[in-house]
XYZ file of C-alpha atoms in Angstrom:
669
model
C 44.980 32.942 -8.235
C 44.319 29.746 -11.279
C 44.967 26.806 -8.551
C 42.105 28.347 -6.317
C 40.400 29.218 -8.898
C 40.539 25.789 -10.577
C 39.696 23.580 -7.063
C 37.126 26.079 -6.013
C 35.210 25.676 -9.542
C 35.940 21.768 -10.736
C 34.787 18.657 -10.155
C 36.384 16.770 -7.235
C 33.971 13.201 -6.986
C 34.565 10.164 -8.690
C 32.392 9.610 -11.323
C 31.388 5.887 -10.329
C 29.464 7.746 -6.992
C 28.496 10.370 -8.256
C 26.424 8.350 -10.978
C 25.035 6.466 -7.708
C 23.593 9.282 -6.474
C 21.387 10.690 -9.294
C 20.545 7.357 -9.454
C 19.015 6.946 -6.247
C 18.043 10.430 -6.632
C 15.899 9.823 -9.128
C 14.480 6.360 -7.801
C 13.386 8.603 -4.140
C 11.905 11.557 -6.778
C 10.065 8.956 -9.466
C 6.923 8.319 -6.692
C 6.944 12.082 -6.426
C 6.301 12.845 -9.928
C 2.643 12.504 -10.424
C 2.786 15.923 -7.836
C 5.762 17.937 -9.182
C 5.138 20.342 -11.936
C 6.323 18.971 -15.152
C 9.143 21.488 -16.244
C 10.968 20.773 -12.933
C 11.817 16.938 -12.962
C 12.893 18.254 -16.826
C 14.838 20.064 -15.160
C 16.597 17.616 -12.527
C 17.250 15.227 -15.035
C 19.361 17.800 -16.991
C 20.795 18.777 -13.938
C 21.882 15.214 -13.740
C 22.994 14.175 -16.912
C 24.974 18.212 -16.803
C 27.058 17.320 -12.716
C 27.932 14.138 -15.449
C 29.436 16.240 -17.620
C 31.267 18.568 -15.868
C 33.395 15.569 -13.154
C 35.184 14.963 -16.087
C 38.743 16.657 -16.195
C 39.556 20.261 -16.795
C 35.410 20.955 -16.952
C 34.476 23.455 -13.930
C 31.638 23.651 -11.988
C 29.039 26.852 -12.081
C 29.102 30.231 -10.335
C 28.029 31.501 -8.071
C 26.012 33.755 -10.191
C 24.853 31.012 -12.651
C 23.556 29.039 -9.300
C 20.964 32.089 -7.496
C 19.563 32.809 -11.181
C 18.799 29.509 -11.374
C 17.536 29.479 -7.642
C 15.310 32.345 -7.953
C 13.937 31.335 -12.105
C 13.011 27.835 -10.312
C 11.298 29.115 -7.286
C 9.559 31.688 -9.015
C 8.983 29.363 -12.058
C 7.025 27.098 -8.919
C 4.997 29.608 -8.175
C 3.618 31.039 -11.625
C 3.040 27.535 -12.394
C 0.887 27.139 -8.951
C -0.266 30.663 -8.368
C 1.103 30.325 -5.182
C 4.494 28.366 -3.589
C 2.740 27.445 -0.699
C 0.748 23.772 -0.890
C 2.227 20.666 -1.521
C 2.362 20.002 -5.032
C 4.656 23.872 -5.083
C 6.600 22.861 -2.013
C 7.021 19.492 -3.904
C 8.773 20.955 -6.982
C 11.175 23.922 -4.580
C 12.379 20.583 -3.343
C 13.332 18.641 -6.463
C 14.034 22.454 -7.845
C 16.160 22.980 -5.499
C 18.247 19.145 -4.543
C 19.442 19.682 -8.677
C 20.611 22.952 -7.870
C 22.553 20.982 -5.324
C 23.285 17.922 -7.137
C 24.905 21.155 -9.627
C 27.346 22.486 -7.299
C 28.497 19.159 -5.275
C 31.890 18.829 -4.750
C 33.998 17.032 -1.822
C 32.430 15.102 1.290
C 30.715 17.498 2.510
C 27.986 18.124 -0.115
C 28.007 14.273 -1.341
C 26.777 13.738 2.229
C 24.293 16.737 2.096
C 22.802 14.688 -1.604
C 22.745 11.827 0.904
C 20.490 13.116 3.233
C 18.675 14.792 0.374
C 18.051 11.273 -0.990
C 17.243 9.783 2.514
C 14.723 12.632 2.962
C 13.215 12.234 -0.187
C 12.782 8.728 -0.009
C 10.707 9.410 3.436
C 8.398 11.446 1.631
C 7.556 8.461 -0.957
C 5.929 7.040 1.825
C 3.596 9.763 2.426
C 0.890 8.850 -0.718
C 1.478 5.264 0.226
C 2.666 3.052 2.938
C 1.673 -0.489 0.440
C 4.307 -2.827 1.724
C 5.664 -2.755 -2.533
C 5.517 1.097 -1.859
C 8.082 -0.364 1.459
C 10.480 -2.149 -0.204
C 10.866 0.191 -2.714
C 12.281 2.793 -0.088
C 14.244 -0.204 1.460
C 15.738 -0.119 -2.459
C 16.551 3.620 -2.126
C 17.693 3.038 1.214
C 20.790 0.986 0.390
C 22.074 2.276 -2.585
C 22.488 5.315 -1.010
C 24.610 3.860 1.582
C 26.171 1.533 -0.870
C 26.995 4.906 -2.999
C 28.238 6.596 0.346
C 30.382 3.319 1.489
C 31.743 3.344 -2.368
C 32.771 6.907 -1.982
C 34.382 6.722 0.723
C 36.727 3.265 0.599
C 37.589 4.447 -3.174
C 37.746 2.967 -6.471
C 38.491 -0.959 -7.617
C 37.267 -4.100 -9.566
C 34.481 -5.079 -7.486
C 33.779 -1.638 -5.500
C 30.594 -1.824 -5.739
C 28.819 -5.045 -4.748
C 31.653 -5.342 -2.343
C 29.877 -1.980 -0.664
C 26.454 -2.754 -1.521
C 27.799 -5.726 0.623
C 29.221 -3.787 3.822
C 25.679 -1.545 3.346
C 23.808 -4.115 3.598
C 25.817 -5.695 6.516
C 25.128 -2.181 7.943
C 21.561 -2.141 6.859
C 21.454 -5.679 9.625
C 23.568 -4.625 12.542
C 20.544 -2.207 12.825
C 17.705 -4.384 12.519
C 17.360 -5.832 15.950
C 17.396 -2.105 17.224
C 14.994 -0.974 15.436
C 12.414 -3.617 16.382
C 13.444 -2.667 19.919
C 12.366 0.759 19.367
C 8.777 -0.270 17.328
C 7.681 -2.388 19.785
C 8.625 -0.619 23.163
C 9.102 3.001 22.425
C 5.773 4.621 24.374
C 2.974 5.293 21.000
C 2.299 9.153 21.646
C 0.271 9.089 18.424
C -2.001 6.657 17.082
C 0.027 4.816 14.794
C 2.702 4.087 12.125
C 1.140 5.791 9.388
C 1.555 9.091 8.173
C 0.826 10.304 4.918
C -0.106 13.330 3.295
C -4.213 14.658 3.141
C -6.001 14.660 -0.629
C -8.409 15.611 -1.912
C -10.694 11.815 -2.372
C -14.208 13.341 -2.005
C -16.233 10.682 -4.043
C -13.350 9.140 -4.361
C -15.449 5.235 -2.257
C -18.060 5.617 -5.124
C -20.600 6.309 -2.489
C -23.571 8.793 -2.838
C -26.203 10.275 -0.729
C -28.410 9.961 -3.955
C -29.580 7.059 -5.347
C -30.863 7.245 -9.296
C -30.514 5.115 -12.339
C -26.583 4.318 -13.708
C -25.158 5.356 -10.327
C -24.698 1.762 -9.037
C -24.164 0.226 -12.214
C -20.837 2.782 -13.230
C -19.092 1.228 -10.169
C -19.930 -2.797 -12.049
C -16.774 -2.786 -13.806
C -15.011 -0.851 -10.729
C -12.363 -3.192 -9.329
C -11.383 -0.898 -6.147
C -11.080 -1.968 -2.947
C -13.127 -0.045 -0.908
C -11.977 -2.242 2.718
C -10.679 -5.034 3.584
C -12.454 -7.465 6.734
C -11.671 -10.392 8.366
C -13.666 -11.678 11.612
C -11.244 -11.587 14.827
C -14.068 -15.443 15.862
C -13.555 -17.273 13.329
C -17.983 -16.393 12.161
C -17.779 -15.665 8.714
C -21.647 -15.662 7.522
C -22.235 -17.598 3.900
C -21.027 -14.988 1.695
C -24.323 -14.909 0.186
C -25.578 -12.783 3.990
C -23.530 -10.082 3.580
C -25.005 -7.447 3.014
C -22.498 -4.141 4.378
C -24.984 -1.735 5.138
C -23.177 2.070 4.830
C -26.224 4.253 4.573
C -30.288 5.018 4.595
C -32.356 7.564 1.874
C -35.793 8.428 2.368
C -37.671 10.180 -0.044
C -38.437 8.741 -2.875
C -38.115 12.280 -5.975
C -39.389 11.920 -9.315
C -39.180 8.668 -11.667
C -36.689 5.868 -10.090
C -33.734 8.607 -8.328
C -33.913 8.285 -4.208
C -32.371 10.701 -1.828
C -31.441 10.682 1.996
C -34.315 13.224 3.471
C -36.015 15.264 6.003
C -33.566 15.909 9.394
C -34.970 12.838 11.866
C -33.472 12.248 15.823
C -31.774 8.583 16.691
C -33.005 5.866 16.909
C -33.601 3.858 20.561
C -31.395 0.886 19.329
C -30.531 -0.603 23.497
C -31.892 -3.860 23.253
C -33.265 -4.099 19.331
C -31.000 -6.284 17.997
C -30.972 -10.242 18.958
C -29.484 -13.277 17.431
C -25.011 -13.925 17.056
C -22.682 -11.238 17.500
C -20.487 -11.412 14.431
C -17.058 -9.111 15.391
C -15.474 -7.563 12.372
C -12.196 -5.374 11.958
C -12.315 -3.444 8.881
C -9.541 -1.937 7.296
C -10.874 0.802 4.929
C -9.514 2.528 2.588
C -9.729 7.235 2.436
C -13.075 7.949 0.226
C -13.472 11.478 1.179
C -16.894 10.703 3.260
C -17.780 9.881 6.345
C -19.768 6.574 5.381
C -18.405 3.694 7.781
C -19.402 0.368 6.924
C -20.554 -3.262 8.756
C -22.539 -6.251 8.422
C -26.423 -5.932 9.302
C -27.475 -4.820 11.356
C -24.063 -2.997 12.847
C -24.973 -2.961 17.264
C -21.656 -1.719 18.993
C -19.688 1.378 18.585
C -17.152 2.673 17.174
C -15.092 5.701 18.744
C -15.020 8.357 16.421
C -18.075 7.451 14.677
C -22.081 7.665 15.781
C -25.212 6.151 14.641
C -27.680 7.800 12.320
C -31.259 7.053 11.288
C -31.531 4.151 9.834
C -29.019 1.813 11.898
C -25.824 3.111 9.569
C -22.706 3.919 11.347
C -20.653 7.947 10.046
C -18.208 8.859 11.164
C -17.271 12.588 12.544
C -14.970 12.975 10.275
C -14.071 12.638 6.885
C -12.089 9.300 5.190
C -9.234 10.809 4.308
C -6.709 8.032 5.086
C -6.671 4.987 5.705
C -8.869 3.825 8.579
C -10.003 0.741 10.741
C -12.476 -0.283 13.363
C -13.713 -2.539 15.032
C -17.729 -3.659 15.040
C -19.613 -6.044 16.277
C -22.607 -6.739 14.202
C -26.280 -8.807 15.192
C -28.348 -10.074 12.467
C -31.520 -9.719 13.851
C -33.620 -7.311 14.752
C -36.586 -6.887 17.301
C -38.155 -2.807 16.655
C -41.319 -3.364 18.143
C -42.648 0.293 17.444
C -41.271 2.960 14.828
C -41.570 6.563 15.500
C -43.843 8.680 14.013
C -41.964 10.833 12.344
C -39.462 8.054 10.652
C -43.046 6.565 9.876
C -44.223 9.923 7.763
C -40.589 9.397 6.198
C -40.722 6.102 5.522
C -44.232 6.369 3.692
C -43.891 9.477 1.743
C -44.778 9.485 -1.995
C -44.025 12.699 -4.334
C -47.316 13.818 -5.780
C -45.771 12.673 -9.860
C -46.847 9.103 -9.681
C -48.402 7.227 -12.727
C -52.173 6.259 -12.414
C -50.687 3.322 -14.052
C -47.973 2.522 -11.389
C -50.908 3.566 -8.450
C -53.494 0.977 -9.833
C -50.381 -1.972 -10.030
C -49.415 -1.590 -6.170
C -53.579 -1.656 -5.914
C -54.235 -4.744 -7.416
C -52.395 -6.863 -4.833
C -54.050 -5.370 -2.069
C -57.342 -6.447 -1.998
C -58.829 -8.366 -0.274
C -57.150 -6.991 3.722
C -53.820 -8.694 2.080
C -51.067 -9.029 4.720
C -47.501 -6.826 4.138
C -46.018 -10.167 4.064
C -48.644 -10.934 0.894
C -48.196 -7.895 -1.318
C -45.082 -8.396 -0.995
C -45.188 -11.906 -1.878
C -47.170 -10.863 -4.805
C -44.055 -7.980 -5.425
C -41.874 -10.757 -5.858
C -43.936 -13.015 -8.936
C -44.928 -9.354 -10.704
C -41.182 -9.662 -11.029
C -39.995 -13.076 -11.275
C -43.484 -13.831 -13.925
C -43.249 -10.457 -16.280
C -40.128 -11.207 -17.300
C -37.546 -9.032 -16.342
C -34.446 -8.625 -16.872
C -31.590 -7.792 -14.587
C -28.604 -5.813 -17.108
C -25.212 -4.407 -16.682
C -26.284 -1.766 -19.383
C -29.809 -0.986 -18.986
C -29.933 2.471 -20.532
C -31.560 5.853 -19.718
C -34.510 5.843 -18.303
C -36.634 9.324 -17.969
C -36.076 11.298 -15.794
C -39.964 12.266 -14.372
C -41.466 8.876 -15.657
C -38.456 6.749 -15.373
C -40.636 3.907 -12.623
C -43.057 3.453 -15.026
C -40.972 2.648 -18.070
C -39.584 1.024 -15.551
C -42.299 -1.033 -14.740
C -43.984 -1.892 -18.128
C -42.276 -1.153 -20.933
C -37.912 -2.124 -20.992
C -38.166 -4.028 -17.256
C -34.262 -4.069 -17.895
C -32.220 -3.161 -14.848
C -29.849 -2.759 -12.001
C -30.077 -3.237 -8.806
C -30.826 0.322 -8.421
C -33.667 -0.260 -10.312
C -35.119 -2.492 -8.465
C -34.636 -0.983 -4.969
C -36.080 2.191 -5.982
C -39.189 1.017 -7.413
C -39.714 -2.191 -5.261
C -39.239 0.720 -2.223
C -42.384 2.608 -3.919
C -44.803 -0.163 -4.752
C -44.087 -1.208 -0.846
C -45.327 2.699 0.469
C -48.254 2.839 -2.182
C -49.735 0.052 -0.651
C -48.654 2.057 3.249
C -45.748 -0.683 3.339
C -42.885 2.083 5.807
C -39.390 1.315 3.044
C -36.344 2.043 2.989
C -33.757 2.216 0.343
C -30.583 0.694 1.883
C -27.251 1.282 0.005
C -23.893 0.072 0.776
C -22.277 -3.547 -0.484
C -23.182 -6.798 -1.047
C -20.320 -9.891 -0.602
C -17.150 -9.608 -1.860
C -13.826 -11.953 -2.113
C -12.675 -14.116 -0.301
C -9.018 -14.618 0.485
C -8.230 -18.063 1.760
C -4.910 -17.838 2.779
C -5.556 -14.146 5.074
C -9.066 -15.580 5.926
C -10.577 -11.900 5.098
C -12.942 -10.538 2.548
C -11.941 -8.114 -0.162
C -15.352 -5.759 -1.168
C -14.265 -4.320 -3.767
C -16.509 -0.979 -5.847
C -17.770 -3.103 -8.355
C -19.773 -5.534 -5.133
C -21.282 -1.612 -4.756
C -25.419 -2.366 -4.213
C -28.401 -1.134 -3.237
C -31.668 -3.075 -1.358
C -34.773 -2.762 0.409
C -36.416 -2.777 3.573
C -39.663 -3.110 4.774
C -41.657 -2.388 8.348
C -43.369 -4.895 9.532
C -45.535 -4.792 12.785
C -44.241 -6.999 15.242
C -41.356 -7.841 13.586
C -39.413 -4.531 12.898
C -37.122 -3.395 9.591
C -36.692 -6.417 7.756
C -34.618 -6.547 4.789
C -35.745 -7.342 0.899
C -33.636 -7.818 -2.362
C -35.408 -7.567 -4.744
C -32.024 -8.242 -7.577
C -32.714 -11.425 -5.111
C -36.343 -12.313 -6.564
C -34.503 -11.256 -10.381
C -31.127 -12.309 -10.068
C -30.901 -15.047 -7.054
C -27.574 -16.018 -8.602
C -26.136 -11.891 -8.243
C -26.617 -12.050 -4.275
C -25.237 -15.714 -3.918
C -21.960 -14.470 -4.350
C -19.626 -11.575 -5.613
C -20.253 -8.939 -8.328
C -17.732 -10.101 -9.800
C -18.314 -13.888 -9.881
C -21.651 -14.014 -10.839
C -20.084 -11.965 -14.347
C -17.866 -14.656 -14.563
C -19.999 -17.396 -15.081
C -22.134 -15.233 -17.154
C -19.573 -14.502 -20.157
C -20.410 -16.679 -23.219
C -19.022 -19.991 -23.594
C -16.791 -19.872 -26.281
C -16.631 -22.203 -29.386
C -15.388 -25.813 -29.391
C -12.831 -24.889 -31.965
C -11.440 -22.440 -28.774
C -11.746 -24.607 -25.819
C -8.347 -25.848 -25.893
C -6.661 -21.585 -25.481
C -9.912 -21.307 -23.689
C -8.892 -23.500 -20.773
C -4.870 -22.546 -20.621
C -5.964 -19.489 -20.405
C -8.032 -19.245 -17.357
C -5.424 -21.871 -15.633
C -3.266 -18.467 -17.187
C -5.858 -15.788 -15.211
C -6.688 -18.233 -12.132
C -2.488 -18.841 -11.116
C -2.540 -14.535 -11.667
C -5.167 -13.900 -9.671
C -3.836 -16.647 -6.902
C -0.329 -14.528 -6.650
C -2.514 -11.056 -6.813
C -4.831 -12.537 -4.057
C -1.171 -13.671 -1.488
C 0.366 -10.281 -2.206
C -2.675 -8.809 -0.766
C -2.347 -10.746 1.728
C 1.238 -10.522 2.595
C 0.442 -6.724 2.339
C -3.016 -6.698 4.790
C -0.597 -8.546 7.638
C 1.997 -5.656 6.832
C -0.924 -2.688 7.241
C -2.442 -4.679 10.235
C 0.094 -6.102 12.638
C 3.044 -2.952 11.543
C 1.232 -0.123 10.427
C -1.379 0.268 12.474
C 0.559 -0.756 15.506
C -1.051 2.032 17.928
C -1.001 2.843 21.438
C -3.681 -0.182 21.902
C -1.410 -2.623 20.551
C 0.900 -2.106 22.214
C -0.783 -1.257 25.468
C -1.963 -5.700 24.096
C 1.251 -6.290 23.905
C 3.201 -5.261 26.221
C 0.258 -6.932 28.253
C 0.341 -10.411 26.398
C 4.846 -10.094 27.971
C 3.303 -9.550 31.260
C 4.495 -5.579 31.792
C 1.215 -4.149 31.321
C 1.942 -2.703 34.779
C 5.061 -1.314 33.966
C 5.762 2.640 34.327
C 7.495 4.021 31.116
C 9.990 4.970 32.776
C 11.677 1.455 33.513
C 10.183 0.740 30.348
C 12.054 3.123 28.520
C 15.585 2.751 31.145
C 15.938 -1.250 30.348
C 15.159 -0.137 26.446
C 18.505 2.146 26.339
C 20.125 -0.661 28.462
C 19.056 -3.264 25.925
C 20.600 -0.699 23.044
C 23.913 -0.006 24.254
C 24.486 -3.927 25.276
C 23.446 -4.750 22.150
C 25.945 -1.904 20.561
C 28.327 -2.557 23.429
C 28.193 -6.596 21.916
C 28.480 -5.728 18.392
C 31.839 -3.575 18.816
C 33.714 -6.527 20.315
C 31.909 -8.901 17.461
C 33.427 -6.885 14.837
C 36.111 -5.105 16.717
C 37.929 -8.189 17.865
C 40.441 -10.762 15.878
C 39.024 -12.631 13.566
C 40.546 -16.416 12.487
C 39.719 -15.633 8.617
C 41.777 -17.924 6.424
C 44.262 -15.206 4.186
C 43.967 -16.816 0.997
C 46.213 -14.563 0.095
C 48.908 -15.298 2.363
C 48.074 -19.042 2.016
C 49.138 -18.229 -2.114
C 51.938 -16.181 -1.350
C 53.331 -19.053 0.661
C 53.049 -21.342 -1.417
C 54.777 -19.895 -4.229
C 57.901 -19.607 -1.837
C 57.795 -22.903 -0.314
C 58.043 -23.809 -4.513
C 61.124 -21.846 -4.791
C 62.645 -23.229 -1.365
C 61.720 -26.998 -2.857
C 63.952 -25.923 -6.660
C 66.817 -24.915 -3.879
C 65.782 -20.667 -3.343
C 64.590 -19.886 -0.089
C 63.485 -16.707 0.680
C 65.944 -14.885 3.764
C 63.612 -13.454 6.847
C 64.418 -10.316 6.176
C 63.512 -10.241 2.106
C 60.936 -8.293 0.855
C 59.208 -9.492 -2.431
C 59.508 -7.149 -4.601
C 64.250 -7.975 -3.588
C 62.248 -12.417 -3.698
C 60.609 -12.111 -6.991
C 64.196 -10.926 -8.877
C 66.086 -12.882 -7.740
C 63.616 -15.799 -8.195
C 63.445 -14.962 -11.921
C 67.296 -14.341 -12.347
C 67.792 -18.269 -10.574
C 64.909 -19.721 -12.566
C 65.191 -17.327 -15.999
C 62.688 -20.166 -17.561
C 59.574 -19.305 -15.151
C 60.943 -15.647 -14.601
C 57.447 -14.366 -16.469
C 55.318 -15.644 -14.296
C 57.221 -15.269 -11.062
C 57.705 -11.583 -12.337
C 53.716 -11.338 -12.783
C 53.139 -13.317 -9.219
C 55.616 -10.772 -7.437
C 53.940 -7.637 -8.840
C 50.042 -9.315 -8.031
C 51.399 -9.586 -4.200
C 53.191 -6.547 -3.446
C 49.692 -5.201 -5.591
C 47.173 -6.801 -3.174
C 49.187 -6.014 -0.006
C 50.097 -2.218 -0.579
C 47.744 -0.488 -3.335
C 44.384 1.295 -1.283
C 41.962 0.367 -4.638
C 41.571 -3.247 -3.399
C 42.297 -5.474 -6.230
C 40.731 -8.751 -6.703
C 42.720 -11.317 -5.703
C 41.847 -13.740 -8.349
C 44.405 -13.422 -10.946
C 46.930 -13.654 -8.563
C 45.387 -17.217 -7.357
C 45.109 -18.169 -10.428
C 48.596 -17.803 -10.979
C 50.149 -18.556 -8.461
C 47.875 -22.464 -8.304
C 50.017 -22.048 -13.015
C 53.320 -22.989 -10.594
C 56.057 -25.496 -11.912
C 58.199 -27.601 -10.029
C 61.104 -26.385 -9.582
C 63.790 -28.115 -10.102
C 67.573 -27.767 -8.765
C 69.318 -26.648 -11.299
C 67.599 -23.376 -11.660
C 65.110 -24.221 -15.454
């Protein structure tokens, strides 16, 4: 009975592979740490340490009642922490707690294999929240570590066994890559791509809002988070100053400098209203929780799963809660000839609390029957000549009298201040106007030939209705800070930072050079990550269909394709089996070394008999050459260990001893 209890509760797993498996589990859990209760993580680490402590000889693993108690405490603790055991965070917390319990009870090959499978599953869970290229490399490293640990577990110990196990695991992975690539390219896609992620709470993450007020855009000016990337398949990349990424249109101005979406308006009739050269864009939009879709002025094509809102802006039918990729065509020329009455009414609406001084300013531009173009020019002269300042931190404005305060007193603001003021002034002069919000410019990545648009590129501008010309863009920011609209906001900030004093010029140049090198490396990595997203993660049904058409297989049925896939996999496995099992022509250095040892003794007058084993021959040689007996005995012992030990020891000591053999003489010394 004592032997039974000892074999049941004592550890039968070697320490080295156990440590490797614990490291793999920890590595797989680290990316999930934000979604797991803190006390569960501490409990898992405690379970790992306890399992290592219990792995010493004579130690006993926890009994069944102890494990049941820990199980009930874990489930109850998670339910208490989150209020329910149901949900993403509670689910992951329970999963990590159960993996810790399994780690404590792991004892033997079956339990060790289960830990390996759990490591694979946790590594897969890491991809549920991020699928950047770095994350995939991280998961691949975990996969390699788990395979190496399993190989090490079955091969036993010995010097250098873990590096050799890792090498074997790497070869196993390399042998599986052709099959994985074949299935990836040709297996029928029954879902929209290779991306699988949990939905997250992302409301307002994108920074865009349907309300414009002082500070709403300037608050994003120092945010370098990426909003979307856009490439131009036809190569007709517009200049950076012309990259106005349209996102939303605000129709109603409220008190002060605040604007909102406005009344419900019917969709516009857009056929034939846009002209100019086509600019095709492929946009990869980051999840932001809203429905905004962005495109260069003016979007002219349709996007599956999206529709147009009044103001010629795209909006998704569903919230963007995962990375969204779409293609859109824009045309820069607006050829609208008529403005619907309800749109005109919305574009001329004015709140009732506009100050008399503001009305007087607008009226001063309208005298002598001035045309809309002349009024717009007069407004531009006012902003340019009255010492207005483009400022990232203009300070707070009064909610009720902010417009008057901005135009006549402080005259400092960001793009939202100028757009709101200009649009209101135009309406006071009877010119229909509206505010467009979105992004301007971006950073061009020359390696990947695409544009990176960040939150810091957020921008607001105006559109005014000109008879016989339609809606025309007017950017008041360009009147105040034309160098801002000539590039991205990051470039604008970089060129407007204070210059260092001459004494520190050399150090500043060195720091600038290092920053440029770092920035180039970041762009190179971003390009690699973007290509991974473009060609791998977005390899959906449409991309696969185009790939098959390029190979001339567009009309081939899926049944035939599946047949050829199975045949190719079978042929590959058969060829790989043949190559691995055929006799190898490798040189056996151990056999060569022992043959050299035997030849050296034969030249000294002591040939090895055909029936003689290594141990017997070594003893006879040591007696024949007593002066070299220690070296002969060492060589014989190392050779026997190399040939018959299951641990596969290192052959280097044996080969080094053979190289030190002296020349034996027939005299026996």
